[in-house]
Short mmCIF file of C-alpha atoms in Angstrom, two decimals:
data_model
loop_
_atom_site.label_atom_id
_atom_site.label_comp_id
_atom_site.label_asym_id
_atom_site.label_seq_id
_atom_site.Cartn_x
_atom_site.Cartn_y
_atom_site.Cartn_z
CA MET I 1 0.11 0.06 0.06
CA ARG I 2 0.88 3.80 -0.72
CA ALA I 3 1.49 6.14 2.01
CA GLY I 4 0.96 9.95 2.52
CA VAL I 5 0.41 12.63 4.97
CA VAL I 6 -2.29 15.23 5.69
CA VAL I 7 -1.43 18.51 7.36
CA ALA I 8 -2.55 22.05 8.22
CA ALA I 9 -1.08 25.10 5.85
CA GLN I 10 1.31 26.64 8.42
CA PRO I 11 4.61 28.26 8.34
CA GLY I 12 7.50 25.55 7.35
CA VAL I 13 4.92 23.40 5.47
CA GLU I 14 7.33 22.93 2.49
CA ASP I 15 9.85 21.61 4.61
CA LEU I 16 7.36 18.78 5.81
CA ALA I 17 7.00 18.19 2.35
CA VAL I 18 10.54 17.74 1.53
CA ARG I 19 10.82 15.47 4.27
CA ALA I 20 7.87 13.23 3.21
CA GLU I 21 9.46 13.14 -0.39
CA GLU I 22 12.86 12.08 1.07
CA LEU I 23 10.97 9.32 3.16
CA GLY I 24 9.43 8.13 -0.23
CA LEU I 25 6.10 9.01 0.65
CA HIS I 26 3.52 9.05 -2.27
CA SER I 27 1.23 11.91 -1.49
CA PHE I 28 1.21 15.28 0.49
CA TRP I 29 -2.31 16.81 1.49
CA VAL I 30 -3.28 20.13 2.97
CA ASN I 31 -6.67 20.66 4.46
CA ASP I 32 -8.94 23.16 3.11
CA SER I 33 -11.11 24.74 5.68
CA PRO I 34 -10.68 28.54 5.83
CA MET I 35 -11.83 29.73 9.28
CA LEU I 36 -9.52 26.71 11.06
CA HIS I 37 -6.07 26.81 8.79
CA GLY I 38 -4.10 28.71 6.37
CA ASP I 39 -4.73 28.69 2.78
CA PRO I 40 -4.12 25.11 1.11
CA PHE I 41 -3.42 26.69 -2.53
CA VAL I 42 -0.65 29.49 -1.04
CA ALA I 43 0.90 26.38 0.98
CA LEU I 44 1.06 23.95 -1.81
CA GLY I 45 2.46 26.51 -4.10
CA LEU I 46 5.56 26.61 -1.58
CA CYS I 47 5.67 22.82 -1.62
CA ALA I 48 5.67 22.50 -5.46
CA LYS I 49 8.69 24.54 -5.87
CA ALA I 50 10.37 22.59 -2.95
CA THR I 51 10.03 19.12 -4.01
CA SER I 52 10.28 17.35 -7.73
CA ARG I 53 8.11 14.02 -7.20
CA ILE I 54 5.77 13.59 -4.74
CA ARG I 55 2.04 14.05 -4.96
CA LEU I 56 0.32 17.12 -3.80
CA GLY I 57 -3.20 17.04 -2.97
CA VAL I 58 -5.76 19.64 -1.72
CA GLY I 59 -7.90 17.60 0.75
CA VAL I 60 -10.69 19.01 0.11
CA THR I 61 -12.04 21.61 -1.42
CA SER I 62 -15.86 22.27 -2.04
CA PRO I 63 -18.54 24.36 -4.04
CA ALA I 64 -19.36 26.19 -0.60
CA LEU I 65 -15.90 27.84 -0.55
CA ARG I 66 -15.05 28.87 -4.12
CA SER I 67 -16.64 28.93 -7.27
CA ALA I 68 -15.85 26.64 -10.09
CA PRO I 69 -13.50 29.08 -12.08
CA ALA I 70 -11.68 30.31 -9.00
CA ALA I 71 -10.81 26.89 -7.90
CA ALA I 72 -9.79 25.83 -11.16
CA SER I 73 -7.42 28.62 -11.14
CA GLY I 74 -5.79 27.46 -7.90
CA LEU I 75 -5.18 23.99 -9.33
CA ALA I 76 -4.11 24.50 -12.65
CA SER I 77 -1.63 27.13 -11.35
CA LEU I 78 -0.47 24.51 -9.03
CA ASN I 79 -0.36 22.13 -12.13
CA ALA I 80 1.99 24.73 -13.83
CA LEU I 81 4.61 24.61 -10.98
CA ALA I 82 4.30 20.84 -10.39
CA PRO I 83 3.28 19.31 -13.39
CA GLY I 84 0.93 16.05 -13.56
CA ARG I 85 1.46 16.22 -9.45
CA ILE I 86 -1.54 17.56 -8.39
CA ILE I 87 -4.67 15.82 -6.80
CA CYS I 88 -7.89 17.76 -5.85
CA GLY I 89 -10.19 16.36 -3.44
CA VAL I 90 -13.66 17.59 -3.65
CA GLY I 91 -16.59 17.27 -0.87
CA THR I 92 -19.70 18.89 0.14
CA GLY I 93 -17.52 20.91 2.56
CA ASN I 94 -18.74 19.23 6.24
CA THR I 95 -16.28 20.81 8.18
CA ALA I 96 -15.54 23.91 6.15
CA ARG I 97 -19.45 25.00 6.33
CA ARG I 98 -20.07 23.57 9.73
CA THR I 99 -17.46 26.32 11.35
CA LEU I 100 -18.85 29.05 9.51
CA GLY I 101 -22.33 27.81 11.18
CA MET I 102 -23.70 26.60 7.93
CA ARG I 103 -24.94 23.28 6.24
CA PRO I 104 -22.72 21.42 3.80
CA ALA I 105 -23.37 21.73 -0.05
CA SER I 106 -25.58 18.91 -1.32
CA VAL I 107 -24.20 15.95 -3.09
CA ALA I 108 -25.78 17.00 -6.36
CA THR I 109 -24.04 20.65 -6.10
CA MET I 110 -20.78 18.88 -5.16
CA GLU I 111 -21.35 16.54 -8.65
CA ASP I 112 -21.88 19.88 -10.92
CA PHE I 113 -18.69 21.58 -9.16
CA THR I 114 -16.51 18.38 -9.69
CA ALA I 115 -17.64 18.19 -13.48
CA ALA I 116 -17.14 21.94 -13.85
CA LEU I 117 -13.27 21.80 -12.08
CA GLN I 118 -12.89 18.43 -14.58
CA ASP I 119 -13.78 20.35 -17.53
CA LEU I 120 -11.79 23.67 -16.86
CA CYS I 121 -8.51 22.27 -15.56
CA ALA I 122 -8.40 20.19 -18.62
CA GLY I 123 -8.81 23.00 -20.72
CA ARG I 124 -12.59 22.84 -22.08
CA SER I 125 -15.47 25.49 -21.61
CA VAL I 126 -18.24 24.97 -19.15
CA GLU I 127 -21.49 26.59 -18.49
CA TYR I 128 -20.67 29.10 -15.65
CA ARG I 129 -24.25 30.66 -13.83
CA GLU I 130 -25.10 33.09 -11.48
CA GLY I 131 -28.74 33.42 -10.79
CA ASP I 132 -30.59 33.60 -14.12
CA ARG I 133 -27.34 34.46 -15.96
CA ALA I 134 -25.45 32.02 -18.16
CA ARG I 135 -22.08 32.29 -19.80
CA ASP I 136 -19.53 29.82 -21.60
CA VAL I 137 -16.29 30.07 -19.59
CA ARG I 138 -12.73 28.57 -20.06
CA PHE I 139 -9.21 29.86 -19.63
CA LEU I 140 -8.04 32.54 -21.83
CA HIS I 141 -4.43 32.82 -20.97
CA ALA I 142 -3.10 29.21 -20.83
CA GLY I 143 0.51 28.59 -20.79
CA ALA I 144 2.76 30.39 -18.46
CA HIS I 145 -0.22 31.17 -16.51
CA VAL I 146 -1.98 27.83 -15.77
CA HIS I 147 -1.28 24.34 -16.88
CA THR I 148 -3.94 22.06 -18.16
CA ASP I 149 -1.99 19.70 -20.31
CA ASP I 150 -1.16 17.17 -17.54
CA PRO I 151 -3.88 15.68 -15.86
CA ILE I 152 -5.05 16.95 -12.67
CA GLU I 153 -6.17 13.73 -10.22
CA PHE I 154 -9.65 14.39 -8.84
CA VAL I 155 -10.96 12.22 -5.52
CA VAL I 156 -14.38 12.59 -4.13
CA ALA I 157 -15.14 12.73 -0.39
CA ALA I 158 -16.87 9.58 0.73
CA LEU I 159 -18.72 11.03 3.98
CA ALA I 160 -22.03 10.84 2.12
CA GLY I 161 -21.40 6.93 1.63
CA PRO I 162 -22.86 5.85 -1.52
CA LYS I 163 -24.11 8.96 -2.66
CA ALA I 164 -20.61 10.15 -2.97
CA ALA I 165 -19.56 7.10 -4.64
CA ALA I 166 -21.95 7.32 -7.09
CA VAL I 167 -20.67 10.65 -7.85
CA ALA I 168 -16.99 9.23 -8.29
CA GLY I 169 -18.40 6.66 -10.36
CA ARG I 170 -20.24 9.10 -12.83
CA ARG I 171 -17.22 11.32 -12.60
CA GLY I 172 -14.45 8.72 -12.98
CA THR I 173 -13.13 10.15 -10.27
CA GLY I 174 -11.07 8.19 -6.70
CA LEU I 175 -12.04 8.20 -3.22
CA ILE I 176 -11.41 9.80 -0.11
CA SER I 177 -12.63 8.94 2.99
CA PHE I 178 -11.79 10.47 6.84
CA GLY I 179 -11.29 7.79 9.49
CA LEU I 180 -13.08 4.74 7.64
CA LEU I 181 -11.29 1.48 8.59
CA ASP I 182 -13.93 -0.82 7.85
CA PRO I 183 -12.94 -3.14 4.97
CA ALA I 184 -16.66 -4.12 4.62
CA ALA I 185 -17.71 -0.26 4.26
CA TRP I 186 -15.10 0.26 1.56
CA ARG I 187 -16.21 -2.84 -0.17
CA ALA I 188 -19.60 -1.39 -0.45
CA LEU I 189 -18.25 2.21 -1.71
CA HIS I 190 -16.50 0.34 -4.42
CA ASP I 191 -19.55 -1.72 -5.32
CA ALA I 192 -21.33 1.72 -5.41
CA ARG I 193 -18.62 3.45 -7.69
CA ARG I 194 -18.67 0.61 -10.04
CA HIS I 195 -22.30 0.34 -10.42
CA ALA I 196 -22.24 3.92 -11.19
CA ALA I 197 -19.89 3.59 -13.68
CA HIS I 198 -21.86 1.05 -15.50
CA GLY I 199 -19.07 -1.54 -14.57
CA ALA I 200 -16.25 0.27 -15.58
CA PRO I 201 -13.25 -2.64 -14.94
CA ARG I 202 -10.72 -0.10 -13.63
CA ASP I 203 -11.27 1.71 -10.49
CA PRO I 204 -9.07 4.80 -9.87
CA ALA I 205 -7.40 5.29 -6.59
CA SER I 206 -8.90 5.30 -3.06
CA TYR I 207 -7.52 7.26 -0.32
CA VAL I 208 -8.19 6.96 3.77
CA VAL I 209 -7.20 9.69 6.20
CA THR I 210 -6.07 7.93 9.62
CA ALA I 211 -3.88 8.36 12.86
CA LEU I 212 -1.31 6.26 13.49
CA HIS I 213 0.44 5.18 16.63
CA VAL I 214 3.06 1.97 16.53
CA LEU I 215 2.86 0.52 20.22
CA GLY I 216 6.15 0.27 22.04
CA GLU I 217 6.93 -2.74 23.90
CA ASP I 218 4.31 -3.53 27.09
CA GLU I 219 2.84 0.10 26.13
CA ASP I 220 -1.22 0.56 27.12
CA PRO I 221 -2.85 0.80 23.49
CA ARG I 222 -5.50 2.99 25.87
CA GLY I 223 -2.63 5.32 27.67
CA ASP I 224 -1.87 9.00 27.53
CA ALA I 225 0.45 8.48 24.36
CA ALA I 226 -2.09 6.46 22.30
CA ARG I 227 -4.88 8.84 23.00
CA ASP I 228 -2.81 11.60 22.28
CA ALA I 229 -1.62 10.37 18.93
CA THR I 230 -5.31 9.74 17.68
CA GLY I 231 -7.52 11.94 19.84
CA HIS I 232 -8.05 14.68 17.17
CA LEU I 233 -9.89 12.12 14.99
CA VAL I 234 -11.71 11.20 17.96
CA LEU I 235 -12.56 14.87 18.69
CA SER I 236 -13.67 15.41 15.36
CA LEU I 237 -15.97 12.62 15.50
CA LEU I 238 -17.46 14.08 18.77
CA THR I 239 -17.82 17.46 17.43
CA PHE I 240 -19.69 16.34 14.57
CA ALA I 241 -21.97 14.41 16.60
CA ALA I 242 -22.20 17.29 19.05
CA ASP I 243 -22.82 19.82 16.26
CA THR I 244 -25.56 18.04 14.56
CA ALA I 245 -26.98 16.27 17.91
CA ALA I 246 -30.17 18.25 17.17
CA ASP I 247 -30.85 17.24 13.83
CA THR I 248 -33.78 14.81 12.88
CA ASP I 249 -31.41 12.10 11.61
CA ALA I 250 -28.67 13.25 14.19
CA PHE I 251 -25.40 11.04 13.95
CA ALA I 252 -25.14 11.27 17.68
CA GLY I 253 -28.13 8.62 17.50
CA ARG I 254 -25.87 6.07 15.81
CA LEU I 255 -23.45 6.07 18.65
CA ASP I 256 -23.31 3.86 21.94
CA PRO I 257 -24.52 4.88 25.41
CA GLY I 258 -20.93 5.63 26.24
CA GLU I 259 -19.99 7.60 23.33
CA ARG I 260 -23.15 9.57 23.66
CA GLU I 261 -22.18 10.52 26.92
CA ALA I 262 -18.80 11.80 26.03
CA VAL I 263 -20.68 13.75 23.42
CA ARG I 264 -22.89 15.14 26.19
CA ARG I 265 -19.67 16.25 28.36
CA LEU I 266 -17.93 17.71 25.34
CA LEU I 267 -20.76 20.26 24.77
CA ASP I 268 -20.57 20.97 28.42
CA ARG I 269 -16.85 21.40 28.59
CA ARG I 270 -17.03 23.58 25.76
CA GLY I 271 -19.88 25.51 27.34
CA THR I 272 -22.41 25.31 24.45
CA THR I 273 -25.79 23.12 23.47
CA ALA I 274 -26.81 21.32 20.36
CA THR I 275 -29.21 24.07 19.72
CA ALA I 276 -26.86 27.20 20.37
CA PRO I 277 -26.50 29.35 17.10
CA ASP I 278 -23.20 30.02 17.95
CA ARG I 279 -22.32 26.34 18.99
CA HIS I 280 -19.56 26.81 16.02
CA THR I 281 -17.59 28.95 17.91
CA LYS I 282 -16.99 26.94 20.63
CA LEU I 283 -16.94 23.43 19.41
CA TYR I 284 -14.19 24.14 16.50
CA PRO I 285 -11.38 26.02 18.36
CA GLY I 286 -8.50 23.87 18.04
CA TYR I 287 -10.25 21.14 15.56
CA LEU I 288 -8.17 18.40 14.09
CA GLY I 289 -5.14 19.94 16.37
CA ARG I 290 -3.39 18.28 19.36
CA ILE I 291 -5.84 17.73 22.23
CA ALA I 292 -5.45 18.93 25.77
CA PRO I 293 -4.92 16.39 28.55
CA GLU I 294 -7.74 17.65 30.41
CA ASP I 295 -9.77 15.96 27.05
CA ARG I 296 -7.90 12.64 27.14
CA ASP I 297 -11.16 11.18 29.09
CA LEU I 298 -12.89 11.88 25.69
CA ILE I 299 -10.74 10.12 23.74
CA LEU I 300 -12.46 6.59 24.00
CA PRO I 301 -10.93 3.38 23.12
CA SER I 302 -14.13 2.27 21.09
CA LEU I 303 -13.53 5.56 19.12
CA MET I 304 -9.81 5.06 18.86
CA ASN I 305 -10.31 1.39 17.13
CA THR I 306 -13.06 2.85 15.05
CA LEU I 307 -10.78 5.68 13.65
CA ALA I 308 -7.13 5.13 13.92
CA LEU I 309 -4.78 2.46 13.77
CA VAL I 310 -3.04 1.72 16.91
CA GLY I 311 -1.25 -1.67 17.81
CA THR I 312 2.22 -3.44 17.58
CA ARG I 313 3.63 -3.53 13.90
CA ASP I 314 2.67 -6.91 13.04
CA ASP I 315 -1.03 -5.74 14.24
CA LEU I 316 -1.01 -2.67 11.92
CA ARG I 317 0.46 -4.54 9.11
CA ALA I 318 -2.08 -7.04 9.16
CA ARG I 319 -4.67 -4.63 9.43
CA ILE I 320 -3.51 -2.58 6.43
CA ALA I 321 -3.18 -5.51 4.16
CA THR I 322 -7.20 -5.92 5.35
CA LEU I 323 -7.84 -2.69 3.92
CA GLU I 324 -5.80 -3.00 0.79
CA ARG I 325 -7.60 -6.24 0.08
CA ALA I 326 -10.38 -3.98 0.40
CA GLY I 327 -9.42 -1.86 -2.26
CA VAL I 328 -7.98 0.68 -0.34
CA ASP I 329 -4.85 1.83 -2.24
CA GLU I 330 -3.28 4.63 0.10
CA LEU I 331 -2.94 5.34 3.54
CA LEU I 332 -3.13 8.98 4.85
CA ILE I 333 -1.65 10.23 8.28
CA GLN I 334 -2.85 13.51 9.99
CA PRO I 335 -0.19 13.65 12.58
CA VAL I 336 -0.40 16.24 15.21
CA ILE I 337 2.65 15.22 17.82
CA ASP I 338 5.55 15.28 15.86
CA PRO I 339 4.95 14.99 11.93
CA PRO I 340 8.34 14.40 10.93
CA THR I 341 8.81 11.40 13.50
CA GLU I 342 5.18 9.92 12.46
CA MET I 343 5.90 10.32 8.82
CA ALA I 344 9.15 8.17 9.60
CA ARG I 345 7.00 5.49 11.20
CA LEU I 346 4.61 5.24 8.55
CA ALA I 347 7.25 4.90 5.82
CA GLU I 348 8.98 2.25 7.96
CA LEU I 349 5.81 0.25 8.66
CA LEU I 350 5.24 -0.02 4.80
CA THR I 351 8.28 -0.74 3.64
#
């Protein structure tokens, strides 16, 4: 299985990309959540100039963030800096929208946006619409300004499950998912993609984002080190559950009683409620960053096991092999404790 890394845009991000390339990692991704992190296009521009081989991914953008022409311009500009090395993840904007206190875009809107990006980034015209006004648009100054000859790889975020996988099938894109380590769920996504693609024989690449903690000798898999290494993923799920707890089809209803209690404690600890209109300002600060020691009790072993890879080298290699057999092509880790060291452990584990 291939390996990659996902980070937040920050000063020095290009140094991490260089180190990832030196370690032989296949891809280097930067988050796209404007109210949480820096801009991925700026960060990846620095990474493109500092590297020569590693693939560079936006993970993930959405129609809720930018118009298709603006996003395509950013992607094609990156492609001019690193021809053929650019990957674009596209989603409904779950985190990016919820940090604004808004709902994500619809799957249908995401599909239209993906199609427009694919066409524009390949140098084709698309219909651009604002209200009742529609015009055909395309890049007017290719060449030195933007690059549309080498293909950009597109992947669809599978948070919406089979619906998103069907978009991937219709658009011929890969899939990317956050914390999805269930082989059966991946097989179902691939089936949905193939069905929507009318049985196309070859599937584009599939990526899974997770956290990794290789246990030392006699180390407690539920200890502080394991919780700190995986806690950002667990808290992201609990935050989503807390933010949507008042919805008719609340995600929190799928959790077990202990996990629902953790959601309640998170809301209390952040001083908000599931219906407060400003809850996004209380729940999301520090999102996907290193957890505070006082929040370790929220990092439940059941959720650690669901979202992250914790175990001995042999245990982890066996679990990764199962994912590979289910059709996952690349394992992406999101490190928060010591990214260079965590990337090196990933590279060693998959060697």
